[in-house]
């Protein structure tokens, strides 16, 4: 079959999946698929199928609308096309490809995977809701609400999140499930006329008119999944919704997202069901530039590697290692030639580096790695490993992140990180630099982070676990104060403006060479400050810190606040 | 790496999975892996992983203990070795291989996927049970019993089956779930001391001492899965249990199972959770010889093809066809060169044959088939297709099938079928020859069936839907009486002995050339005859029948019964 370089698709009624599939199949190298303006509908029925071990989402056999697999040079040019998805389908899979460009279109779902309703009453025993039942069809059986989708239905409501329709942000201090965390099941009562009562004692009662977003779907249908692909660009791609993350990339080199938006459509107060973007074991440079991330039900971005845990020493040169977190199931550990750090799981300090000779994937949980060098002395089961060959530089600039549940940007990569000129407000920490080998197993001690000229709005107004300060550097290390070396290094936080009601601006654990200089501060005026937190900067187990003793005041207030760095 | 021809494995403590994996990996062509006598344990943790679209079980990513993939000539010689599996693992996958022989070992699970308990009381509102909790660990939460396995736990009890510990057979007329069918949930009450009450009004109350087998696991872990492999033999392989079918083969040529047994171990009254053996779209010859099939929770064997349903006519030479039944998901439709029949879905009569040029697998539900010939006139969406190139001959001889839930042998294949010298007793029909394109979509109008010198014991004593006669020929055809042609052809039932309490010996629909000759009959003495059924032979829409007018009496009784064939 002769391949083509230019294919134009115009929207027609009904399912476009096969037309798009044929177009992609027919593309040669350096081709363009142009989508004429208009609305395109995609259904899972005739979509191709691919098993995706997609990190931080749910692995499984996925139906794919745009299966861009083993392509070199392909541009999907949207001209503002609106791509509407129906049911369980992944809009884009880009795998084993190079130079793929997605341009100027939007992704949305006809019936989203979460539902929302308006609060019409609440008391000590429950909350009454009114649904737009056309938008969010449901039925009630017994004390259970069953949300009905296109080809799916979901029973458990395992989270509700209150949003304020005026600010479009999570309601101040409403936390997860109105302060109850994540109940397995919320019992309901049908009040008739599209009204439903949620039974339960909710510590943070919403007020009438608030919107409750209801979580009732797993991370099965992410928006754009990039896997082992180099030089991918997204420009002017609007992701209004996804049943999982908006963009998730793993083992990719160079990903740039520019002038794109993750933002709700229509009357919805939620965009993607979880993170807007997420990058796992990438390299080259990740660029997020002039993007908007709002109202996703989790973080705007998370950039990290993976700690896998050594299960057994096989011989002098090889180990079996385990992908511990269920959402890391099946994600590759590395490839021959990659450098792996061997890390003590309590201090998180690496003590050896080895080069992979061979990888035997045993199954999604376990892999046998053989190394060029002999294993270091003292290596033992329970130690963790980090792939040092897949760590990206990161540039986040000119972006707005706001109105989402959870945190802002989660940054764990030893590459060069520049976060400048952004406006960040989130119900948790605006920037979180963590790392752990006990729950999420997310690796990537930072080495060179420059956070400058950003404007931090209200932060940390959600559940306490979402962050203890606007910038929260909290690797999960047992003995950070007595360790000989720090986990993170070289973090400069300079010339930013904190226009926030949150009085804790920076928490930093185990950082060597931490600078917090020339930042300005002023309350946002939106929310009352948290009176329990008084110290603007707190450090723990840090070395070589340089912290301005006084914060300059920005706008509104004239109340100079003294910063007292304290290494307690 | 140099391959080996002879590898001997001895049992050691702990998990043998990696040792076996390495042995198989090291095998060259025409090799033998000898297992020394003893007990071998296999765990899923380090087992290799493979996505299996396994028909009539549940498709998914499976852990495999013996992954025999792309091997030519491999014998696994057991010397009576006992292979004990732990948790969710498939003992054997034989795929894309030739001349694989499994010899002289047994397969069992430490903790089976179903549970059983002894009835210690029953009344109009429930049944009280006592568990051997070491063998069948469980806990109770609220009104739900949660069975605990190795790496799994299962909540729903969606079926209970009463067995008589004296006869080891299903309790006469107890049916599925004591006459209630398959409730979604059976509520329970903890009585303490390993005793549990099942709440509910059960039409068929068991008596004290009866054993209830409880179904609480999907068909995820079949015992031996053969896929696209030729010339596979099993000799002296005992399958004591499997979390799914014991042996399931699809698209295989020549499978022989000899001197093998599917039979419970220890105090269990159940063997495999569903069919003992099952053959889908096989060819060559299927041989079941001198085997024992007992106490499996479904049929001893089912041999059939698949009707796929035409979804759309793509062009003059191609269609998109659908695998309708969920358990046929992902099973191949056919291969280039295969002959496909186009079949009217109401009459089940084929009206054209086409040769496949190309198969495009769209996903697990849909495939696009392109044919050498133009599509026939009148072909329309909803018509079904059957692969005529994958239909086996079948020889079942010297086998005993008994004490199982459901039916005996289900035979739908146009190949030459010989069923001789078997002893068959089942709670449904002993032999069922069906075919349908509306629920199971199991194809294979028979063409040459010879059933002779078998002894049929008690049959049809379970739920009515399991069969209306000892030999039940019931293709699901709307207008069997007015159709111009019959669905099945050439069935000879001769010289058998019916030692059964079931008075209906043969029901036959839509058979041309049906012979029922020289069969003997006599009650078993075990159970009262069903007084609602009086006619020994009933035919419907049959042509060219030859039926003895009098049955000879076998043993015990001297009451000659008159057979009145009736074509109503």
PDB file of C-alpha atoms in Angstrom, chain A residues 159-413:
ATOM      1  CA  UNK A 159     -15.156  10.716  47.028  1.00  0.00           C
ATOM      2  CA  UNK A 160     -17.092  13.976  46.847  1.00  0.00           C
ATOM      3  CA  UNK A 161     -15.438  17.333  46.434  1.00  0.00           C
ATOM      4  CA  UNK A 162     -17.133  20.643  47.114  1.00  0.00           C
ATOM      5  CA  UNK A 163     -16.557  23.474  44.647  1.00  0.00           C
ATOM      6  CA  UNK A 164     -17.659  27.060  44.955  1.00  0.00           C
ATOM      7  CA  UNK A 165     -19.438  28.091  41.743  1.00  0.00           C
ATOM      8  CA  UNK A 166     -18.364  31.727  42.270  1.00  0.00           C
ATOM      9  CA  UNK A 167     -14.640  31.157  42.627  1.00  0.00           C
ATOM     10  CA  UNK A 168     -14.796  27.877  40.650  1.00  0.00           C
ATOM     11  CA  UNK A 169     -12.321  26.581  43.234  1.00  0.00           C
ATOM     12  CA  UNK A 170     -12.610  23.893  45.896  1.00  0.00           C
ATOM     13  CA  UNK A 171     -14.493  25.239  48.874  1.00  0.00           C
ATOM     14  CA  UNK A 172     -12.054  26.510  51.505  1.00  0.00           C
ATOM     15  CA  UNK A 173     -11.142  23.764  53.981  1.00  0.00           C
ATOM     16  CA  UNK A 174     -13.710  21.382  52.551  1.00  0.00           C
ATOM     17  CA  UNK A 175     -11.045  18.690  52.064  1.00  0.00           C
ATOM     18  CA  UNK A 176     -11.779  15.296  50.582  1.00  0.00           C
ATOM     19  CA  UNK A 177     -15.364  14.149  50.882  1.00  0.00           C
ATOM     20  CA  UNK A 178     -16.340  17.101  53.026  1.00  0.00           C
ATOM     21  CA  UNK A 179     -13.792  16.166  55.613  1.00  0.00           C
ATOM     22  CA  UNK A 180     -14.468  12.432  55.766  1.00  0.00           C
ATOM     23  CA  UNK A 181     -11.619  11.191  53.587  1.00  0.00           C
ATOM     24  CA  UNK A 182     -12.551   8.394  51.245  1.00  0.00           C
ATOM     25  CA  UNK A 183     -15.442   6.291  52.444  1.00  0.00           C
ATOM     26  CA  UNK A 184     -15.931   3.025  50.555  1.00  0.00           C
ATOM     27  CA  UNK A 185     -19.536   3.838  50.042  1.00  0.00           C
ATOM     28  CA  UNK A 186     -21.771   6.817  50.604  1.00  0.00           C
ATOM     29  CA  UNK A 187     -25.350   5.739  51.137  1.00  0.00           C
ATOM     30  CA  UNK A 188     -28.013   7.811  49.438  1.00  0.00           C
ATOM     31  CA  UNK A 189     -31.736   8.365  49.489  1.00  0.00           C
ATOM     32  CA  UNK A 190     -33.777   9.193  46.439  1.00  0.00           C
ATOM     33  CA  UNK A 191     -35.719  12.398  47.092  1.00  0.00           C
ATOM     34  CA  UNK A 192     -37.406  12.326  43.688  1.00  0.00           C
ATOM     35  CA  UNK A 193     -37.345  15.067  41.050  1.00  0.00           C
ATOM     36  CA  UNK A 194     -33.637  14.480  40.364  1.00  0.00           C
ATOM     37  CA  UNK A 195     -32.830  15.148  43.980  1.00  0.00           C
ATOM     38  CA  UNK A 196     -30.731  12.849  46.109  1.00  0.00           C
ATOM     39  CA  UNK A 197     -29.691  12.918  49.735  1.00  0.00           C
ATOM     40  CA  UNK A 198     -26.201  11.793  50.721  1.00  0.00           C
ATOM     41  CA  UNK A 199     -26.454  10.208  54.138  1.00  0.00           C
ATOM     42  CA  UNK A 200     -23.611  10.804  56.518  1.00  0.00           C
ATOM     43  CA  UNK A 201     -22.131  13.161  59.052  1.00  0.00           C
ATOM     44  CA  UNK A 202     -19.885  15.457  57.101  1.00  0.00           C
ATOM     45  CA  UNK A 203     -17.542  17.616  59.186  1.00  0.00           C
ATOM     46  CA  UNK A 204     -17.333  20.273  56.457  1.00  0.00           C
ATOM     47  CA  UNK A 205     -20.908  20.896  55.394  1.00  0.00           C
ATOM     48  CA  UNK A 206     -21.233  22.624  52.053  1.00  0.00           C
ATOM     49  CA  UNK A 207     -23.535  25.554  51.635  1.00  0.00           C
ATOM     50  CA  UNK A 208     -26.490  25.719  49.311  1.00  0.00           C
ATOM     51  CA  UNK A 209     -25.388  26.421  45.792  1.00  0.00           C
ATOM     52  CA  UNK A 210     -22.037  24.704  46.175  1.00  0.00           C
ATOM     53  CA  UNK A 211     -21.291  22.096  43.560  1.00  0.00           C
ATOM     54  CA  UNK A 212     -20.327  18.603  44.657  1.00  0.00           C
ATOM     55  CA  UNK A 213     -18.139  16.731  42.213  1.00  0.00           C
ATOM     56  CA  UNK A 214     -18.507  12.993  42.695  1.00  0.00           C
ATOM     57  CA  UNK A 215     -15.719  10.554  42.045  1.00  0.00           C
ATOM     58  CA  UNK A 216     -16.990   7.201  40.774  1.00  0.00           C
ATOM     59  CA  UNK A 217     -14.591   6.009  38.111  1.00  0.00           C
ATOM     60  CA  UNK A 218     -11.131   4.447  38.104  1.00  0.00           C
ATOM     61  CA  UNK A 219      -8.226   5.840  36.083  1.00  0.00           C
ATOM     62  CA  UNK A 220      -9.063   3.717  33.062  1.00  0.00           C
ATOM     63  CA  UNK A 221      -9.331   6.209  30.239  1.00  0.00           C
ATOM     64  CA  UNK A 222      -6.544   8.789  30.287  1.00  0.00           C
ATOM     65  CA  UNK A 223      -6.539  11.430  27.573  1.00  0.00           C
ATOM     66  CA  UNK A 224      -3.154  11.253  25.868  1.00  0.00           C
ATOM     67  CA  UNK A 225      -0.719   8.473  26.664  1.00  0.00           C
ATOM     68  CA  UNK A 226       2.860   8.836  25.460  1.00  0.00           C
ATOM     69  CA  UNK A 227       5.021   5.771  25.714  1.00  0.00           C
ATOM     70  CA  UNK A 228       8.626   5.393  24.609  1.00  0.00           C
ATOM     71  CA  UNK A 229       8.336   8.213  22.124  1.00  0.00           C
ATOM     72  CA  UNK A 230      10.734  11.044  21.425  1.00  0.00           C
ATOM     73  CA  UNK A 231      10.126  14.674  20.557  1.00  0.00           C
ATOM     74  CA  UNK A 232       6.414  14.960  21.118  1.00  0.00           C
ATOM     75  CA  UNK A 233       4.762  18.338  21.022  1.00  0.00           C
ATOM     76  CA  UNK A 234       1.297  19.484  21.952  1.00  0.00           C
ATOM     77  CA  UNK A 235       0.330  22.981  20.984  1.00  0.00           C
ATOM     78  CA  UNK A 236      -3.080  24.487  21.559  1.00  0.00           C
ATOM     79  CA  UNK A 237      -4.505  21.186  22.701  1.00  0.00           C
ATOM     80  CA  UNK A 238      -7.393  21.683  25.078  1.00  0.00           C
ATOM     81  CA  UNK A 239      -8.256  18.769  27.322  1.00  0.00           C
ATOM     82  CA  UNK A 240     -11.658  19.346  28.838  1.00  0.00           C
ATOM     83  CA  UNK A 241     -11.915  15.945  30.422  1.00  0.00           C
ATOM     84  CA  UNK A 242     -10.362  12.506  30.724  1.00  0.00           C
ATOM     85  CA  UNK A 243     -11.175   9.415  32.750  1.00  0.00           C
ATOM     86  CA  UNK A 244      -7.699   9.460  34.214  1.00  0.00           C
ATOM     87  CA  UNK A 245      -4.842  11.843  33.572  1.00  0.00           C
ATOM     88  CA  UNK A 246      -5.001  14.374  30.782  1.00  0.00           C
ATOM     89  CA  UNK A 247      -1.488  13.700  29.500  1.00  0.00           C
ATOM     90  CA  UNK A 248       0.641  10.872  30.838  1.00  0.00           C
ATOM     91  CA  UNK A 249       4.107  10.209  29.426  1.00  0.00           C
ATOM     92  CA  UNK A 250       6.515   7.461  30.377  1.00  0.00           C
ATOM     93  CA  UNK A 251       9.963   6.727  29.016  1.00  0.00           C
ATOM     94  CA  UNK A 252       9.713   9.605  26.581  1.00  0.00           C
ATOM     95  CA  UNK A 253      12.455  12.013  25.538  1.00  0.00           C
ATOM     96  CA  UNK A 254      11.467  15.647  25.064  1.00  0.00           C
ATOM     97  CA  UNK A 255       7.819  16.458  25.545  1.00  0.00           C
ATOM     98  CA  UNK A 256       6.574  19.989  25.064  1.00  0.00           C
ATOM     99  CA  UNK A 257       3.093  21.214  25.864  1.00  0.00           C
ATOM    100  CA  UNK A 258       2.515  24.791  24.853  1.00  0.00           C
ATOM    101  CA  UNK A 259      -0.481  27.095  24.768  1.00  0.00           C
ATOM    102  CA  UNK A 260      -2.662  24.207  25.869  1.00  0.00           C
ATOM    103  CA  UNK A 261      -5.388  24.099  28.448  1.00  0.00           C
ATOM    104  CA  UNK A 262      -6.806  21.549  30.818  1.00  0.00           C
ATOM    105  CA  UNK A 263     -10.082  23.191  31.667  1.00  0.00           C
ATOM    106  CA  UNK A 264     -13.710  22.148  32.131  1.00  0.00           C
ATOM    107  CA  UNK A 265     -16.271  22.517  29.388  1.00  0.00           C
ATOM    108  CA  UNK A 266     -19.816  23.759  29.727  1.00  0.00           C
ATOM    109  CA  UNK A 267     -21.212  23.907  33.214  1.00  0.00           C
ATOM    110  CA  UNK A 268     -18.752  21.432  34.651  1.00  0.00           C
ATOM    111  CA  UNK A 269     -16.532  22.430  37.534  1.00  0.00           C
ATOM    112  CA  UNK A 270     -14.126  19.558  36.910  1.00  0.00           C
ATOM    113  CA  UNK A 271     -11.768  18.878  34.030  1.00  0.00           C
ATOM    114  CA  UNK A 272      -9.676  15.678  34.139  1.00  0.00           C
ATOM    115  CA  UNK A 273     -10.573  13.188  36.844  1.00  0.00           C
ATOM    116  CA  UNK A 274      -6.997  13.185  38.151  1.00  0.00           C
ATOM    117  CA  UNK A 275      -3.723  14.931  37.198  1.00  0.00           C
ATOM    118  CA  UNK A 276      -3.701  17.280  34.231  1.00  0.00           C
ATOM    119  CA  UNK A 277      -0.241  16.045  33.190  1.00  0.00           C
ATOM    120  CA  UNK A 278       2.188  13.477  34.518  1.00  0.00           C
ATOM    121  CA  UNK A 279       5.674  12.430  33.437  1.00  0.00           C
ATOM    122  CA  UNK A 280       7.312   9.222  34.591  1.00  0.00           C
ATOM    123  CA  UNK A 281      10.877   8.258  33.742  1.00  0.00           C
ATOM    124  CA  UNK A 282      11.162  10.741  30.928  1.00  0.00           C
ATOM    125  CA  UNK A 283      14.346  12.451  29.751  1.00  0.00           C
ATOM    126  CA  UNK A 284      15.516  15.252  27.557  1.00  0.00           C
ATOM    127  CA  UNK A 285      13.379  18.216  28.506  1.00  0.00           C
ATOM    128  CA  UNK A 286       9.770  18.472  29.613  1.00  0.00           C
ATOM    129  CA  UNK A 287       8.314  21.836  28.724  1.00  0.00           C
ATOM    130  CA  UNK A 288       5.052  23.259  29.994  1.00  0.00           C
ATOM    131  CA  UNK A 289       4.741  26.721  28.571  1.00  0.00           C
ATOM    132  CA  UNK A 290       1.865  29.162  28.562  1.00  0.00           C
ATOM    133  CA  UNK A 291      -0.595  26.483  29.607  1.00  0.00           C
ATOM    134  CA  UNK A 292      -3.650  26.599  31.805  1.00  0.00           C
ATOM    135  CA  UNK A 293      -4.356  23.782  34.264  1.00  0.00           C
ATOM    136  CA  UNK A 294      -7.541  24.163  36.190  1.00  0.00           C
ATOM    137  CA  UNK A 295     -10.197  22.189  37.967  1.00  0.00           C
ATOM    138  CA  UNK A 296      -8.591  18.824  37.488  1.00  0.00           C
ATOM    139  CA  UNK A 297      -9.272  16.580  40.467  1.00  0.00           C
ATOM    140  CA  UNK A 298      -5.581  16.164  41.163  1.00  0.00           C
ATOM    141  CA  UNK A 299      -2.281  17.874  40.450  1.00  0.00           C
ATOM    142  CA  UNK A 300      -1.506  19.990  37.343  1.00  0.00           C
ATOM    143  CA  UNK A 301       1.706  18.045  36.878  1.00  0.00           C
ATOM    144  CA  UNK A 302       3.911  15.455  38.504  1.00  0.00           C
ATOM    145  CA  UNK A 303       7.362  14.696  37.159  1.00  0.00           C
ATOM    146  CA  UNK A 304       9.142  11.759  38.749  1.00  0.00           C
ATOM    147  CA  UNK A 305      10.980   8.494  38.388  1.00  0.00           C
ATOM    148  CA  UNK A 306      10.252   5.212  40.085  1.00  0.00           C
ATOM    149  CA  UNK A 307      11.969   3.449  42.926  1.00  0.00           C
ATOM    150  CA  UNK A 308      11.734  -0.283  42.474  1.00  0.00           C
ATOM    151  CA  UNK A 309      12.487  -2.494  45.430  1.00  0.00           C
ATOM    152  CA  UNK A 310      15.047  -5.256  45.402  1.00  0.00           C
ATOM    153  CA  UNK A 311      13.372  -8.527  46.192  1.00  0.00           C
ATOM    154  CA  UNK A 312      16.313 -10.859  45.897  1.00  0.00           C
ATOM    155  CA  UNK A 313      19.981 -10.972  45.012  1.00  0.00           C
ATOM    156  CA  UNK A 314      20.241 -13.559  42.256  1.00  0.00           C
ATOM    157  CA  UNK A 315      23.994 -13.682  41.810  1.00  0.00           C
ATOM    158  CA  UNK A 316      27.012 -11.357  41.924  1.00  0.00           C
ATOM    159  CA  UNK A 317      25.675  -9.318  39.012  1.00  0.00           C
ATOM    160  CA  UNK A 318      21.922  -9.546  39.150  1.00  0.00           C
ATOM    161  CA  UNK A 319      18.857  -8.850  41.246  1.00  0.00           C
ATOM    162  CA  UNK A 320      15.118  -9.308  40.999  1.00  0.00           C
ATOM    163  CA  UNK A 321      13.389  -6.016  41.588  1.00  0.00           C
ATOM    164  CA  UNK A 322       9.754  -5.213  42.267  1.00  0.00           C
ATOM    165  CA  UNK A 323       7.455  -2.452  41.067  1.00  0.00           C
ATOM    166  CA  UNK A 324       5.655  -1.968  44.321  1.00  0.00           C
ATOM    167  CA  UNK A 325       2.920   0.580  43.774  1.00  0.00           C
ATOM    168  CA  UNK A 326      -0.039  -0.958  41.929  1.00  0.00           C
ATOM    169  CA  UNK A 327      -0.116   1.966  39.497  1.00  0.00           C
ATOM    170  CA  UNK A 328       3.482   1.227  38.501  1.00  0.00           C
ATOM    171  CA  UNK A 329       2.548  -2.314  37.504  1.00  0.00           C
ATOM    172  CA  UNK A 330       4.113  -3.292  34.212  1.00  0.00           C
ATOM    173  CA  UNK A 331       6.005  -0.036  33.709  1.00  0.00           C
ATOM    174  CA  UNK A 332       9.482  -0.787  32.414  1.00  0.00           C
ATOM    175  CA  UNK A 333      12.378  -0.595  34.891  1.00  0.00           C
ATOM    176  CA  UNK A 334      14.997   0.305  32.338  1.00  0.00           C
ATOM    177  CA  UNK A 335      16.898  -0.865  29.295  1.00  0.00           C
ATOM    178  CA  UNK A 336      20.362  -2.209  28.588  1.00  0.00           C
ATOM    179  CA  UNK A 337      22.887   0.595  28.983  1.00  0.00           C
ATOM    180  CA  UNK A 338      20.819   2.493  31.549  1.00  0.00           C
ATOM    181  CA  UNK A 339      22.535   3.526  34.782  1.00  0.00           C
ATOM    182  CA  UNK A 340      20.768   2.443  37.937  1.00  0.00           C
ATOM    183  CA  UNK A 341      21.395   3.875  41.385  1.00  0.00           C
ATOM    184  CA  UNK A 342      21.236   1.539  44.353  1.00  0.00           C
ATOM    185  CA  UNK A 343      19.583   3.429  47.174  1.00  0.00           C
ATOM    186  CA  UNK A 344      19.173   2.837  50.881  1.00  0.00           C
ATOM    187  CA  UNK A 345      15.431   2.830  51.415  1.00  0.00           C
ATOM    188  CA  UNK A 346      15.523   4.604  54.767  1.00  0.00           C
ATOM    189  CA  UNK A 347      17.951   7.443  54.040  1.00  0.00           C
ATOM    190  CA  UNK A 348      17.017   7.507  50.336  1.00  0.00           C
ATOM    191  CA  UNK A 349      20.723   8.041  49.678  1.00  0.00           C
ATOM    192  CA  UNK A 350      22.236   6.246  46.712  1.00  0.00           C
ATOM    193  CA  UNK A 351      25.439   4.384  47.385  1.00  0.00           C
ATOM    194  CA  UNK A 352      26.281   2.726  44.063  1.00  0.00           C
ATOM    195  CA  UNK A 353      25.659   3.015  40.353  1.00  0.00           C
ATOM    196  CA  UNK A 354      25.437   0.104  37.965  1.00  0.00           C
ATOM    197  CA  UNK A 355      24.889  -0.249  34.243  1.00  0.00           C
ATOM    198  CA  UNK A 356      22.172  -2.577  33.024  1.00  0.00           C
ATOM    199  CA  UNK A 357      23.345  -5.382  30.757  1.00  0.00           C
ATOM    200  CA  UNK A 358      20.072  -7.250  30.451  1.00  0.00           C
ATOM    201  CA  UNK A 359      16.494  -6.992  31.591  1.00  0.00           C
ATOM    202  CA  UNK A 360      14.309 -10.044  31.964  1.00  0.00           C
ATOM    203  CA  UNK A 361      10.780  -8.966  32.552  1.00  0.00           C
ATOM    204  CA  UNK A 362       9.295 -11.689  34.689  1.00  0.00           C
ATOM    205  CA  UNK A 363       5.880 -10.116  34.924  1.00  0.00           C
ATOM    206  CA  UNK A 364       4.327  -6.743  35.637  1.00  0.00           C
ATOM    207  CA  UNK A 365       5.588  -6.789  39.216  1.00  0.00           C
ATOM    208  CA  UNK A 366       9.038  -8.286  38.924  1.00  0.00           C
ATOM    209  CA  UNK A 367      12.035  -7.970  36.642  1.00  0.00           C
ATOM    210  CA  UNK A 368      15.450  -9.530  36.769  1.00  0.00           C
ATOM    211  CA  UNK A 369      18.210  -7.025  36.061  1.00  0.00           C
ATOM    212  CA  UNK A 370      21.747  -8.088  35.246  1.00  0.00           C
ATOM    213  CA  UNK A 371      24.495  -5.502  35.504  1.00  0.00           C
ATOM    214  CA  UNK A 372      27.834  -4.954  33.864  1.00  0.00           C
ATOM    215  CA  UNK A 373      29.451  -4.396  37.264  1.00  0.00           C
ATOM    216  CA  UNK A 374      29.332  -6.608  40.309  1.00  0.00           C
ATOM    217  CA  UNK A 375      26.727  -5.654  42.878  1.00  0.00           C
ATOM    218  CA  UNK A 376      28.094  -3.382  45.622  1.00  0.00           C
ATOM    219  CA  UNK A 377      28.930  -4.775  49.020  1.00  0.00           C
ATOM    220  CA  UNK A 378      26.153  -4.428  51.512  1.00  0.00           C
ATOM    221  CA  UNK A 379      23.354  -4.460  48.940  1.00  0.00           C
ATOM    222  CA  UNK A 380      20.366  -6.142  50.442  1.00  0.00           C
ATOM    223  CA  UNK A 381      16.748  -6.980  49.855  1.00  0.00           C
ATOM    224  CA  UNK A 382      14.566  -3.964  50.486  1.00  0.00           C
ATOM    225  CA  UNK A 383      17.061  -1.513  48.999  1.00  0.00           C
ATOM    226  CA  UNK A 384      15.568   0.405  46.129  1.00  0.00           C
ATOM    227  CA  UNK A 385      16.794   1.302  42.663  1.00  0.00           C
ATOM    228  CA  UNK A 386      16.350   4.376  40.563  1.00  0.00           C
ATOM    229  CA  UNK A 387      16.931   4.709  36.846  1.00  0.00           C
ATOM    230  CA  UNK A 388      19.362   7.612  36.424  1.00  0.00           C
ATOM    231  CA  UNK A 389      19.286   7.493  32.633  1.00  0.00           C
ATOM    232  CA  UNK A 390      15.672   8.554  32.445  1.00  0.00           C
ATOM    233  CA  UNK A 391      15.463  11.864  34.271  1.00  0.00           C
ATOM    234  CA  UNK A 392      14.391  15.000  32.450  1.00  0.00           C
ATOM    235  CA  UNK A 393      15.151  18.654  32.598  1.00  0.00           C
ATOM    236  CA  UNK A 394      11.986  20.604  33.260  1.00  0.00           C
ATOM    237  CA  UNK A 395      10.771  24.006  32.265  1.00  0.00           C
ATOM    238  CA  UNK A 396       7.458  25.313  33.520  1.00  0.00           C
ATOM    239  CA  UNK A 397       6.875  28.856  32.465  1.00  0.00           C
ATOM    240  CA  UNK A 398       3.987  31.201  31.813  1.00  0.00           C
ATOM    241  CA  UNK A 399       1.473  28.710  33.114  1.00  0.00           C
ATOM    242  CA  UNK A 400      -1.569  29.210  35.256  1.00  0.00           C
ATOM    243  CA  UNK A 401      -2.542  26.434  37.674  1.00  0.00           C
ATOM    244  CA  UNK A 402      -5.602  26.922  39.833  1.00  0.00           C
ATOM    245  CA  UNK A 403      -8.869  25.701  41.234  1.00  0.00           C
ATOM    246  CA  UNK A 404      -7.884  22.083  41.431  1.00  0.00           C
ATOM    247  CA  UNK A 405      -8.154  19.565  44.174  1.00  0.00           C
ATOM    248  CA  UNK A 406      -4.778  18.544  45.683  1.00  0.00           C
ATOM    249  CA  UNK A 407      -1.393  20.027  44.913  1.00  0.00           C
ATOM    250  CA  UNK A 408       0.265  22.132  42.233  1.00  0.00           C
ATOM    251  CA  UNK A 409       3.464  21.019  40.526  1.00  0.00           C
ATOM    252  CA  UNK A 410       5.183  17.924  41.906  1.00  0.00           C
ATOM    253  CA  UNK A 411       8.792  17.980  40.922  1.00  0.00           C
ATOM    254  CA  UNK A 412      11.212  15.149  41.480  1.00  0.00           C
ATOM    255  CA  UNK A 413      13.924  14.997  38.866  1.00  0.00           C
TER     256      UNK A 413
END
